[in-house]
Amino acid sequence: MFQLFEKAIMSMALLRIISGSIEIFVAILILKFNDIEKALLVNSSLALVGPIILIITTTIGLVGLSERVSLTKLIWIFGGVACILYGVRSN
């Protein structure tokens, strides 16, 4: 069954599954702690995971597309990801 998918697709999906599992685990921790300070601490540490997964997943996708997409388009895509990360950056 897994022969049907490209390696890049499998890697991207696996990273998203791991990311989602981490999010569910953090939600369970927040409920377990039942303390607002601890919940904010755990949630803040989770804020690091999202951008890292975004960057890694996008990089894997772009490496998979590198043969089919021009260098100029790759630069625009990386610029777009950089703008997203800058826009969601907390002050």
PDB file of N, CA and C in Angstrom:
ATOM      1  N   MET A   1       0.813  -1.189   0.000  1.00  0.00           N
ATOM      2  CA  MET A   1       0.000   0.000   0.000  1.00  0.00           C
ATOM      3  C   MET A   1       0.858   1.255   0.000  1.00  0.00           C
ATOM      4  N   PHE A   2       1.945   1.239   0.750  1.00  0.00           N
ATOM      5  CA  PHE A   2       2.771   2.432   0.854  1.00  0.00           C
ATOM      6  C   PHE A   2       3.593   2.685  -0.398  1.00  0.00           C
ATOM      7  N   GLN A   3       3.603   1.729  -1.319  1.00  0.00           N
ATOM      8  CA  GLN A   3       4.313   1.923  -2.574  1.00  0.00           C
ATOM      9  C   GLN A   3       3.606   2.953  -3.454  1.00  0.00           C
ATOM     10  N   LEU A   4       2.350   3.236  -3.159  1.00  0.00           N
ATOM     11  CA  LEU A   4       1.570   4.168  -3.968  1.00  0.00           C
ATOM     12  C   LEU A   4       1.979   5.615  -3.753  1.00  0.00           C
ATOM     13  N   PHE A   5       2.625   5.902  -2.633  1.00  0.00           N
ATOM     14  CA  PHE A   5       2.954   7.279  -2.275  1.00  0.00           C
ATOM     15  C   PHE A   5       4.439   7.553  -2.454  1.00  0.00           C
ATOM     16  N   GLU A   6       4.749   8.774  -2.816  1.00  0.00           N
ATOM     17  CA  GLU A   6       6.142   9.193  -2.903  1.00  0.00           C
ATOM     18  C   GLU A   6       6.734   9.299  -1.502  1.00  0.00           C
ATOM     19  N   LYS A   7       8.055   9.215  -1.425  1.00  0.00           N
ATOM     20  CA  LYS A   7       8.725   9.322  -0.124  1.00  0.00           C
ATOM     21  C   LYS A   7       8.473  10.680   0.524  1.00  0.00           C
ATOM     22  N   ALA A   8       8.470  11.742  -0.280  1.00  0.00           N
ATOM     23  CA  ALA A   8       8.241  13.084   0.263  1.00  0.00           C
ATOM     24  C   ALA A   8       6.845  13.186   0.857  1.00  0.00           C
ATOM     25  N   ILE A   9       5.854  12.606   0.186  1.00  0.00           N
ATOM     26  CA  ILE A   9       4.478  12.637   0.686  1.00  0.00           C
ATOM     27  C   ILE A   9       4.380  11.872   1.995  1.00  0.00           C
ATOM     28  N   MET A  10       4.990  10.712   2.070  1.00  0.00           N
ATOM     29  CA  MET A  10       4.958   9.912   3.293  1.00  0.00           C
ATOM     30  C   MET A  10       5.636  10.651   4.437  1.00  0.00           C
ATOM     31  N   SER A  11       6.759  11.296   4.154  1.00  0.00           N
ATOM     32  CA  SER A  11       7.473  12.044   5.193  1.00  0.00           C
ATOM     33  C   SER A  11       6.653  13.216   5.691  1.00  0.00           C
ATOM     34  N   MET A  12       6.036  13.948   4.777  1.00  0.00           N
ATOM     35  CA  MET A  12       5.216  15.093   5.163  1.00  0.00           C
ATOM     36  C   MET A  12       4.019  14.643   6.004  1.00  0.00           C
ATOM     37  N   ALA A  13       3.369  13.565   5.593  1.00  0.00           N
ATOM     38  CA  ALA A  13       2.213  13.063   6.347  1.00  0.00           C
ATOM     39  C   ALA A  13       2.633  12.571   7.732  1.00  0.00           C
ATOM     40  N   LEU A  14       3.770  11.891   7.800  1.00  0.00           N
ATOM     41  CA  LEU A  14       4.250  11.391   9.086  1.00  0.00           C
ATOM     42  C   LEU A  14       4.561  12.537  10.041  1.00  0.00           C
ATOM     43  N   LEU A  15       5.182  13.593   9.532  1.00  0.00           N
ATOM     44  CA  LEU A  15       5.462  14.758  10.373  1.00  0.00           C
ATOM     45  C   LEU A  15       4.177  15.394  10.895  1.00  0.00           C
ATOM     46  N   ARG A  16       3.158  15.476  10.051  1.00  0.00           N
ATOM     47  CA  ARG A  16       1.888  16.056  10.482  1.00  0.00           C
ATOM     48  C   ARG A  16       1.187  15.160  11.506  1.00  0.00           C
ATOM     49  N   ILE A  17       1.310  13.845  11.354  1.00  0.00           N
ATOM     50  CA  ILE A  17       0.736  12.928  12.344  1.00  0.00           C
ATOM     51  C   ILE A  17       1.443  13.094  13.678  1.00  0.00           C
ATOM     52  N   ILE A  18       2.768  13.190  13.638  1.00  0.00           N
ATOM     53  CA  ILE A  18       3.535  13.403  14.871  1.00  0.00           C
ATOM     54  C   ILE A  18       3.147  14.732  15.516  1.00  0.00           C
ATOM     55  N   SER A  19       3.031  15.773  14.702  1.00  0.00           N
ATOM     56  CA  SER A  19       2.648  17.087  15.212  1.00  0.00           C
ATOM     57  C   SER A  19       1.272  17.047  15.864  1.00  0.00           C
ATOM     58  N   GLY A  20       0.328  16.394  15.214  1.00  0.00           N
ATOM     59  CA  GLY A  20      -1.007  16.282  15.783  1.00  0.00           C
ATOM     60  C   GLY A  20      -1.017  15.485  17.080  1.00  0.00           C
ATOM     61  N   SER A  21      -0.202  14.443  17.136  1.00  0.00           N
ATOM     62  CA  SER A  21      -0.104  13.635  18.358  1.00  0.00           C
ATOM     63  C   SER A  21       0.469  14.461  19.505  1.00  0.00           C
ATOM     64  N   ILE A  22       1.453  15.281  19.201  1.00  0.00           N
ATOM     65  CA  ILE A  22       2.032  16.157  20.228  1.00  0.00           C
ATOM     66  C   ILE A  22       0.971  17.130  20.729  1.00  0.00           C
ATOM     67  N   GLU A  23       0.167  17.681  19.815  1.00  0.00           N
ATOM     68  CA  GLU A  23      -0.894  18.613  20.211  1.00  0.00           C
ATOM     69  C   GLU A  23      -1.909  17.935  21.136  1.00  0.00           C
ATOM     70  N   ILE A  24      -2.302  16.720  20.803  1.00  0.00           N
ATOM     71  CA  ILE A  24      -3.255  15.984  21.652  1.00  0.00           C
ATOM     72  C   ILE A  24      -2.636  15.690  23.006  1.00  0.00           C
ATOM     73  N   PHE A  25      -1.360  15.290  23.028  1.00  0.00           N
ATOM     74  CA  PHE A  25      -0.676  15.010  24.282  1.00  0.00           C
ATOM     75  C   PHE A  25      -0.622  16.257  25.165  1.00  0.00           C
ATOM     76  N   VAL A  26      -0.347  17.410  24.566  1.00  0.00           N
ATOM     77  CA  VAL A  26      -0.289  18.661  25.325  1.00  0.00           C
ATOM     78  C   VAL A  26      -1.671  19.018  25.878  1.00  0.00           C
ATOM     79  N   ALA A  27      -2.713  18.789  25.088  1.00  0.00           N
ATOM     80  CA  ALA A  27      -4.069  19.054  25.579  1.00  0.00           C
ATOM     81  C   ALA A  27      -4.384  18.181  26.798  1.00  0.00           C
ATOM     82  N   ILE A  28      -3.960  16.927  26.759  1.00  0.00           N
ATOM     83  CA  ILE A  28      -4.168  16.032  27.902  1.00  0.00           C
ATOM     84  C   ILE A  28      -3.368  16.512  29.111  1.00  0.00           C
ATOM     85  N   LEU A  29      -2.123  16.968  28.874  1.00  0.00           N
ATOM     86  CA  LEU A  29      -1.315  17.506  29.978  1.00  0.00           C
ATOM     87  C   LEU A  29      -1.967  18.729  30.614  1.00  0.00           C
ATOM     88  N   ILE A  30      -2.503  19.611  29.776  1.00  0.00           N
ATOM     89  CA  ILE A  30      -3.157  20.809  30.293  1.00  0.00           C
ATOM     90  C   ILE A  30      -4.331  20.417  31.190  1.00  0.00           C
ATOM     91  N   LEU A  31      -5.116  19.449  30.737  1.00  0.00           N
ATOM     92  CA  LEU A  31      -6.243  18.987  31.554  1.00  0.00           C
ATOM     93  C   LEU A  31      -5.762  18.326  32.842  1.00  0.00           C
ATOM     94  N   LYS A  32      -4.666  17.569  32.745  1.00  0.00           N
ATOM     95  CA  LYS A  32      -4.140  16.871  33.918  1.00  0.00           C
ATOM     96  C   LYS A  32      -3.612  17.859  34.960  1.00  0.00           C
ATOM     97  N   PHE A  33      -2.879  18.878  34.511  1.00  0.00           N
ATOM     98  CA  PHE A  33      -2.303  19.844  35.454  1.00  0.00           C
ATOM     99  C   PHE A  33      -3.383  20.690  36.130  1.00  0.00           C
ATOM    100  N   ASN A  34      -4.411  21.080  35.373  1.00  0.00           N
ATOM    101  CA  ASN A  34      -5.524  21.862  35.906  1.00  0.00           C
ATOM    102  C   ASN A  34      -5.037  23.120  36.640  1.00  0.00           C
ATOM    103  N   ASP A  35      -4.000  23.730  36.074  1.00  0.00           N
ATOM    104  CA  ASP A  35      -3.416  24.937  36.658  1.00  0.00           C
ATOM    105  C   ASP A  35      -3.076  25.881  35.514  1.00  0.00           C
ATOM    106  N   ILE A  36      -3.529  27.118  35.606  1.00  0.00           N
ATOM    107  CA  ILE A  36      -3.381  28.058  34.499  1.00  0.00           C
ATOM    108  C   ILE A  36      -1.922  28.374  34.188  1.00  0.00           C
ATOM    109  N   GLU A  37      -1.075  28.501  35.213  1.00  0.00           N
ATOM    110  CA  GLU A  37       0.335  28.809  34.966  1.00  0.00           C
ATOM    111  C   GLU A  37       1.031  27.665  34.232  1.00  0.00           C
ATOM    112  N   LYS A  38       0.779  26.444  34.698  1.00  0.00           N
ATOM    113  CA  LYS A  38       1.382  25.280  34.038  1.00  0.00           C
ATOM    114  C   LYS A  38       0.824  25.099  32.630  1.00  0.00           C
ATOM    115  N   ALA A  39      -0.464  25.373  32.467  1.00  0.00           N
ATOM    116  CA  ALA A  39      -1.081  25.257  31.150  1.00  0.00           C
ATOM    117  C   ALA A  39      -0.456  26.243  30.168  1.00  0.00           C
ATOM    118  N   LEU A  40      -0.218  27.471  30.621  1.00  0.00           N
ATOM    119  CA  LEU A  40       0.426  28.459  29.754  1.00  0.00           C
ATOM    120  C   LEU A  40       1.857  28.067  29.416  1.00  0.00           C
ATOM    121  N   LEU A  41       2.561  27.509  30.375  1.00  0.00           N
ATOM    122  CA  LEU A  41       3.934  27.069  30.137  1.00  0.00           C
ATOM    123  C   LEU A  41       3.974  25.954  29.094  1.00  0.00           C
ATOM    124  N   VAL A  42       3.104  24.962  29.261  1.00  0.00           N
ATOM    125  CA  VAL A  42       3.063  23.847  28.311  1.00  0.00           C
ATOM    126  C   VAL A  42       2.614  24.351  26.938  1.00  0.00           C
ATOM    127  N   ASN A  43       1.630  25.222  26.906  1.00  0.00           N
ATOM    128  CA  ASN A  43       1.142  25.758  25.637  1.00  0.00           C
ATOM    129  C   ASN A  43       2.214  26.601  24.941  1.00  0.00           C
ATOM    130  N   SER A  44       2.980  27.347  25.713  1.00  0.00           N
ATOM    131  CA  SER A  44       4.053  28.164  25.128  1.00  0.00           C
ATOM    132  C   SER A  44       5.136  27.293  24.507  1.00  0.00           C
ATOM    133  N   SER A  45       5.458  26.199  25.167  1.00  0.00           N
ATOM    134  CA  SER A  45       6.462  25.305  24.592  1.00  0.00           C
ATOM    135  C   SER A  45       5.930  24.636  23.330  1.00  0.00           C
ATOM    136  N   LEU A  46       4.628  24.438  23.271  1.00  0.00           N
ATOM    137  CA  LEU A  46       4.018  23.875  22.072  1.00  0.00           C
ATOM    138  C   LEU A  46       4.112  24.852  20.901  1.00  0.00           C
ATOM    139  N   ALA A  47       4.155  26.132  21.193  1.00  0.00           N
ATOM    140  CA  ALA A  47       4.246  27.145  20.141  1.00  0.00           C
ATOM    141  C   ALA A  47       5.546  27.029  19.357  1.00  0.00           C
ATOM    142  N   LEU A  48       6.554  26.374  19.905  1.00  0.00           N
ATOM    143  CA  LEU A  48       7.802  26.151  19.180  1.00  0.00           C
ATOM    144  C   LEU A  48       7.672  25.019  18.164  1.00  0.00           C
ATOM    145  N   VAL A  49       6.816  24.065  18.452  1.00  0.00           N
ATOM    146  CA  VAL A  49       6.700  22.881  17.607  1.00  0.00           C
ATOM    147  C   VAL A  49       6.073  23.229  16.255  1.00  0.00           C
ATOM    148  N   GLY A  50       5.023  24.047  16.260  1.00  0.00           N
ATOM    149  CA  GLY A  50       4.307  24.372  15.027  1.00  0.00           C
ATOM    150  C   GLY A  50       5.178  24.940  13.920  1.00  0.00           C
ATOM    151  N   PRO A  51       5.921  26.007  14.177  1.00  0.00           N
ATOM    152  CA  PRO A  51       6.773  26.558  13.123  1.00  0.00           C
ATOM    153  C   PRO A  51       7.877  25.605  12.663  1.00  0.00           C
ATOM    154  N   ILE A  52       8.404  24.820  13.590  1.00  0.00           N
ATOM    155  CA  ILE A  52       9.453  23.859  13.210  1.00  0.00           C
ATOM    156  C   ILE A  52       8.880  22.820  12.257  1.00  0.00           C
ATOM    157  N   ILE A  53       7.700  22.289  12.579  1.00  0.00           N
ATOM    158  CA  ILE A  53       7.050  21.308  11.702  1.00  0.00           C
ATOM    159  C   ILE A  53       6.722  21.948  10.361  1.00  0.00           C
ATOM    160  N   LEU A  54       6.247  23.201  10.372  1.00  0.00           N
ATOM    161  CA  LEU A  54       5.944  23.909   9.130  1.00  0.00           C
ATOM    162  C   LEU A  54       7.176  24.022   8.245  1.00  0.00           C
ATOM    163  N   ILE A  55       8.287  24.421   8.819  1.00  0.00           N
ATOM    164  CA  ILE A  55       9.515  24.597   8.044  1.00  0.00           C
ATOM    165  C   ILE A  55      10.006  23.261   7.487  1.00  0.00           C
ATOM    166  N   ILE A  56      10.027  22.239   8.327  1.00  0.00           N
ATOM    167  CA  ILE A  56      10.519  20.932   7.881  1.00  0.00           C
ATOM    168  C   ILE A  56       9.614  20.356   6.795  1.00  0.00           C
ATOM    169  N   THR A  57       8.289  20.423   7.005  1.00  0.00           N
ATOM    170  CA  THR A  57       7.352  19.879   6.024  1.00  0.00           C
ATOM    171  C   THR A  57       7.447  20.628   4.700  1.00  0.00           C
ATOM    172  N   THR A  58       7.542  21.943   4.758  1.00  0.00           N
ATOM    173  CA  THR A  58       7.676  22.735   3.536  1.00  0.00           C
ATOM    174  C   THR A  58       8.983  22.416   2.822  1.00  0.00           C
ATOM    175  N   THR A  59      10.055  22.259   3.583  1.00  0.00           N
ATOM    176  CA  THR A  59      11.352  21.919   2.976  1.00  0.00           C
ATOM    177  C   THR A  59      11.290  20.574   2.275  1.00  0.00           C
ATOM    178  N   ILE A  60      10.683  19.581   2.913  1.00  0.00           N
ATOM    179  CA  ILE A  60      10.556  18.267   2.287  1.00  0.00           C
ATOM    180  C   ILE A  60       9.743  18.375   0.999  1.00  0.00           C
ATOM    181  N   GLY A  61       8.648  19.124   1.041  1.00  0.00           N
ATOM    182  CA  GLY A  61       7.831  19.310  -0.156  1.00  0.00           C
ATOM    183  C   GLY A  61       8.581  20.017  -1.268  1.00  0.00           C
ATOM    184  N   LEU A  62       9.349  21.017  -0.912  1.00  0.00           N
ATOM    185  CA  LEU A  62      10.103  21.758  -1.930  1.00  0.00           C
ATOM    186  C   LEU A  62      11.232  20.925  -2.523  1.00  0.00           C
ATOM    187  N   VAL A  63      11.856  20.098  -1.699  1.00  0.00           N
ATOM    188  CA  VAL A  63      12.890  19.205  -2.233  1.00  0.00           C
ATOM    189  C   VAL A  63      12.256  18.226  -3.218  1.00  0.00           C
ATOM    190  N   GLY A  64      11.056  17.748  -2.885  1.00  0.00           N
ATOM    191  CA  GLY A  64      10.340  16.866  -3.801  1.00  0.00           C
ATOM    192  C   GLY A  64       9.939  17.552  -5.089  1.00  0.00           C
ATOM    193  N   LEU A  65       9.684  18.844  -5.023  1.00  0.00           N
ATOM    194  CA  LEU A  65       9.293  19.611  -6.214  1.00  0.00           C
ATOM    195  C   LEU A  65      10.473  20.227  -6.958  1.00  0.00           C
ATOM    196  N   SER A  66      11.639  20.143  -6.405  1.00  0.00           N
ATOM    197  CA  SER A  66      12.778  20.901  -6.941  1.00  0.00           C
ATOM    198  C   SER A  66      13.061  20.595  -8.407  1.00  0.00           C
ATOM    199  N   GLU A  67      12.746  19.396  -8.857  1.00  0.00           N
ATOM    200  CA  GLU A  67      12.987  19.080 -10.265  1.00  0.00           C
ATOM    201  C   GLU A  67      11.943  19.711 -11.175  1.00  0.00           C
ATOM    202  N   ARG A  68      10.753  19.988 -10.636  1.00  0.00           N
ATOM    203  CA  ARG A  68       9.637  20.459 -11.456  1.00  0.00           C
ATOM    204  C   ARG A  68       9.386  21.955 -11.347  1.00  0.00           C
ATOM    205  N   VAL A  69       9.991  22.624 -10.366  1.00  0.00           N
ATOM    206  CA  VAL A  69       9.713  24.044 -10.129  1.00  0.00           C
ATOM    207  C   VAL A  69      10.997  24.841 -10.361  1.00  0.00           C
ATOM    208  N   SER A  70      10.839  26.012 -10.960  1.00  0.00           N
ATOM    209  CA  SER A  70      12.009  26.843 -11.236  1.00  0.00           C
ATOM    210  C   SER A  70      12.572  27.433  -9.942  1.00  0.00           C
ATOM    211  N   LEU A  71      13.812  27.845  -9.996  1.00  0.00           N
ATOM    212  CA  LEU A  71      14.481  28.431  -8.841  1.00  0.00           C
ATOM    213  C   LEU A  71      13.761  29.696  -8.373  1.00  0.00           C
ATOM    214  N   THR A  72      13.272  30.493  -9.305  1.00  0.00           N
ATOM    215  CA  THR A  72      12.563  31.729  -8.951  1.00  0.00           C
ATOM    216  C   THR A  72      11.309  31.419  -8.131  1.00  0.00           C
ATOM    217  N   LYS A  73      10.565  30.390  -8.526  1.00  0.00           N
ATOM    218  CA  LYS A  73       9.365  30.022  -7.775  1.00  0.00           C
ATOM    219  C   LYS A  73       9.721  29.477  -6.398  1.00  0.00           C
ATOM    220  N   LEU A  74      10.812  28.728  -6.299  1.00  0.00           N
ATOM    221  CA  LEU A  74      11.251  28.230  -4.997  1.00  0.00           C
ATOM    222  C   LEU A  74      11.592  29.378  -4.057  1.00  0.00           C
ATOM    223  N   ILE A  75      12.237  30.396  -4.589  1.00  0.00           N
ATOM    224  CA  ILE A  75      12.576  31.569  -3.772  1.00  0.00           C
ATOM    225  C   ILE A  75      11.304  32.268  -3.309  1.00  0.00           C
ATOM    226  N   TRP A  76      10.306  32.394  -4.187  1.00  0.00           N
ATOM    227  CA  TRP A  76       9.032  33.004  -3.801  1.00  0.00           C
ATOM    228  C   TRP A  76       8.342  32.190  -2.711  1.00  0.00           C
ATOM    229  N   ILE A  77       8.403  30.868  -2.812  1.00  0.00           N
ATOM    230  CA  ILE A  77       7.773  30.012  -1.801  1.00  0.00           C
ATOM    231  C   ILE A  77       8.467  30.180  -0.458  1.00  0.00           C
ATOM    232  N   PHE A  78       9.798  30.132  -0.448  1.00  0.00           N
ATOM    233  CA  PHE A  78      10.534  30.344   0.803  1.00  0.00           C
ATOM    234  C   PHE A  78      10.249  31.730   1.377  1.00  0.00           C
ATOM    235  N   GLY A  79      10.141  32.729   0.503  1.00  0.00           N
ATOM    236  CA  GLY A  79       9.791  34.077   0.962  1.00  0.00           C
ATOM    237  C   GLY A  79       8.408  34.113   1.595  1.00  0.00           C
ATOM    238  N   GLY A  80       7.467  33.384   1.009  1.00  0.00           N
ATOM    239  CA  GLY A  80       6.120  33.314   1.568  1.00  0.00           C
ATOM    240  C   GLY A  80       6.100  32.651   2.937  1.00  0.00           C
ATOM    241  N   VAL A  81       6.857  31.569   3.084  1.00  0.00           N
ATOM    242  CA  VAL A  81       6.944  30.894   4.384  1.00  0.00           C
ATOM    243  C   VAL A  81       7.587  31.830   5.414  1.00  0.00           C
ATOM    244  N   ALA A  82       8.612  32.553   4.995  1.00  0.00           N
ATOM    245  CA  ALA A  82       9.260  33.506   5.905  1.00  0.00           C
ATOM    246  C   ALA A  82       8.269  34.591   6.337  1.00  0.00           C
ATOM    247  N   CYS A  83       7.433  35.055   5.416  1.00  0.00           N
ATOM    248  CA  CYS A  83       6.420  36.066   5.766  1.00  0.00           C
ATOM    249  C   CYS A  83       5.395  35.504   6.747  1.00  0.00           C
ATOM    250  N   ILE A  84       4.993  34.239   6.560  1.00  0.00           N
ATOM    251  CA  ILE A  84       4.052  33.604   7.492  1.00  0.00           C
ATOM    252  C   ILE A  84       4.669  33.536   8.886  1.00  0.00           C
ATOM    253  N   LEU A  85       5.907  33.088   8.955  1.00  0.00           N
ATOM    254  CA  LEU A  85       6.566  32.978  10.264  1.00  0.00           C
ATOM    255  C   LEU A  85       6.755  34.335  10.911  1.00  0.00           C
ATOM    256  N   TYR A  86       7.089  35.348  10.117  1.00  0.00           N
ATOM    257  CA  TYR A  86       7.232  36.692  10.665  1.00  0.00           C
ATOM    258  C   TYR A  86       5.889  37.224  11.165  1.00  0.00           C
ATOM    259  N   GLY A  87       4.827  36.941  10.425  1.00  0.00           N
ATOM    260  CA  GLY A  87       3.502  37.435  10.782  1.00  0.00           C
ATOM    261  C   GLY A  87       2.942  36.816  12.049  1.00  0.00           C
ATOM    262  N   VAL A  88       3.282  35.569  12.325  1.00  0.00           N
ATOM    263  CA  VAL A  88       2.746  34.911  13.521  1.00  0.00           C
ATOM    264  C   VAL A  88       3.706  34.982  14.699  1.00  0.00           C
ATOM    265  N   ARG A  89       4.833  35.601  14.497  1.00  0.00           N
ATOM    266  CA  ARG A  89       5.820  35.736  15.566  1.00  0.00           C
ATOM    267  C   ARG A  89       5.258  36.577  16.690  1.00  0.00           C
ATOM    268  N   SER A  90       5.440  36.101  17.903  1.00  0.00           N
ATOM    269  CA  SER A  90       4.945  36.864  19.056  1.00  0.00           C
ATOM    270  C   SER A  90       6.010  37.875  19.479  1.00  0.00           C
ATOM    271  N   ASN A  91       5.559  39.022  19.961  1.00  0.00           N
ATOM    272  CA  ASN A  91       6.482  40.093  20.372  1.00  0.00           C
ATOM    273  C   ASN A  91       6.911  39.927  21.786  1.00  0.00           C
TER     274      ASN A  91
END
